[in-house]
CSV table of C-alpha atoms in Angstrom, one decimal:
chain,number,residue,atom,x,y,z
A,1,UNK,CA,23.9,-2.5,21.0
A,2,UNK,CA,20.3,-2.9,20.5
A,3,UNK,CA,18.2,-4.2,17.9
A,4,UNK,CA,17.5,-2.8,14.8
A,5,UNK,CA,14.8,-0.4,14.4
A,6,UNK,CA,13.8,-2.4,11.4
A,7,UNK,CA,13.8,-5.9,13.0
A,8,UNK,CA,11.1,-7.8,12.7
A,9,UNK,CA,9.4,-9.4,16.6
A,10,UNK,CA,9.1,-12.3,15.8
A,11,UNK,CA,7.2,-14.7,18.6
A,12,UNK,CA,6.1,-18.4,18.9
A,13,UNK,CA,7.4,-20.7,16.4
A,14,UNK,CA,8.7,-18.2,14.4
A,15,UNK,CA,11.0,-16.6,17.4
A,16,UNK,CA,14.3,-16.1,17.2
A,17,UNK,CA,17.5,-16.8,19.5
A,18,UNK,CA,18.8,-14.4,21.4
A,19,UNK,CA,20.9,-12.0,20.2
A,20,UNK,CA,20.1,-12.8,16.6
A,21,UNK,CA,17.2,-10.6,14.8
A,22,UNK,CA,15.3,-10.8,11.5
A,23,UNK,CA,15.7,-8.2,8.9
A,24,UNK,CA,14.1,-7.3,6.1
A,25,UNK,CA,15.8,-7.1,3.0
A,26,UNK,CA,15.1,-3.9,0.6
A,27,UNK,CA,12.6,-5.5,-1.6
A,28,UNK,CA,10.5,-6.4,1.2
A,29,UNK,CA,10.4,-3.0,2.3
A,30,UNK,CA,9.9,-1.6,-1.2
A,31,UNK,CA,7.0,-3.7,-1.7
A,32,UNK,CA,5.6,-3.0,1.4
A,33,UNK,CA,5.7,1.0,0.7
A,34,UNK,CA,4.0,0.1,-3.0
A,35,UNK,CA,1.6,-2.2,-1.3
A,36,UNK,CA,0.6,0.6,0.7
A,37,UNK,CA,0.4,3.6,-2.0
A,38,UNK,CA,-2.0,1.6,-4.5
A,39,UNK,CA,-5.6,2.8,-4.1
A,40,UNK,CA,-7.9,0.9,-1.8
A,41,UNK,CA,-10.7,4.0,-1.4
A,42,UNK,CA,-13.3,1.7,-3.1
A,43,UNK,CA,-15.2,-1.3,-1.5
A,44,UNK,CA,-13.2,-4.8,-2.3
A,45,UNK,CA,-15.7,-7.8,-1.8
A,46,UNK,CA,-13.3,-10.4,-2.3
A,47,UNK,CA,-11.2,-8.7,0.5
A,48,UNK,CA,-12.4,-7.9,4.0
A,49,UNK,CA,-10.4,-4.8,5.1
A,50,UNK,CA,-10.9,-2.7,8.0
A,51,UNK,CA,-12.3,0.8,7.1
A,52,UNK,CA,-10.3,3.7,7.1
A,53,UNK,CA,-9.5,5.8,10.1
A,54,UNK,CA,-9.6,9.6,9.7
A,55,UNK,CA,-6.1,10.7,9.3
A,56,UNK,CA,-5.2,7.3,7.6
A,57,UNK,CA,-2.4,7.9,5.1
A,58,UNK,CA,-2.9,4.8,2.8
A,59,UNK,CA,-5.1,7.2,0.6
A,60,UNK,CA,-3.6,10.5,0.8
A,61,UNK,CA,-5.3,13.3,-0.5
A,62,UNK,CA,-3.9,14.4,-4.4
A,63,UNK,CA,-1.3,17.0,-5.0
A,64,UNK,CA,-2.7,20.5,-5.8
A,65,UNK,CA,-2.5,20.9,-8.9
A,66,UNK,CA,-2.6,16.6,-10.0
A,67,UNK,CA,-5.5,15.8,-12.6
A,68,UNK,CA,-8.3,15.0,-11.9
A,69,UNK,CA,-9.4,11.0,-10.8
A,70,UNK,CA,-11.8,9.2,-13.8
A,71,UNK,CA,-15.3,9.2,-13.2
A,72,UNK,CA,-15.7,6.1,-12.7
A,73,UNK,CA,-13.4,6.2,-9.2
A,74,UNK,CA,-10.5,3.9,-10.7
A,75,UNK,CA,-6.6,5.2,-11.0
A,76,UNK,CA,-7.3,5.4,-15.1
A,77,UNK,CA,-6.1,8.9,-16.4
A,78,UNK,CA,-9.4,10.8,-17.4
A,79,UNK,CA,-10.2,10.7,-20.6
A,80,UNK,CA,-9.8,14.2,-23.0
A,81,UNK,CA,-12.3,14.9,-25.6
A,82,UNK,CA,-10.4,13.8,-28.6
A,83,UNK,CA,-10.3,10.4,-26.6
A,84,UNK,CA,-14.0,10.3,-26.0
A,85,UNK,CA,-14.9,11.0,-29.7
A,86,UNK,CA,-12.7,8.0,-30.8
A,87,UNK,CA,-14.5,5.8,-28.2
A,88,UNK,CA,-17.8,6.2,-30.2
């Protein structure tokens, strides 16, 4: 048969024989898909990432319905007034 649809193509000094084919396990992959679903819509200077195409699914738009992000642009949960009076 043919390879795996989830084999990685490895080239240089990193390729494998022939007939033999690199897979990831299921943490790898889990960890990949996580990676991916964190947050990245805010500017990282520490990190140089390419800007995000339209149609780019790494930041999907929320769920109808899904509260609303904190002000200040982060993943917190916004805070509810009972909250905000304790803060002061």
């Amino acid at each position: 048969g043919g390879a795996s649809t989830n084999a990685l193509k490895l080239t240089g000094e990193f390729a494998v024989e022939k007939g033999y084919e690199v897979l990831p396990r299921l943490e790898a992959i889990q960890l990949a898909e996580y990676l991916r679903s964190l947050k990245t819509s805010y500017d990282l200077p520490e990190a140089h990432l390419p800007k995000a195409e339209p149609g780019d699914d790494a930041n999907p738009k929320p769920a109808e319905g899904a509260p609303a992000k904190a002000a200040d642009g982060t993943n917190a949960a916004p805070a509810d007034a009972a909250n905000a009076k304790a803060a002061k």
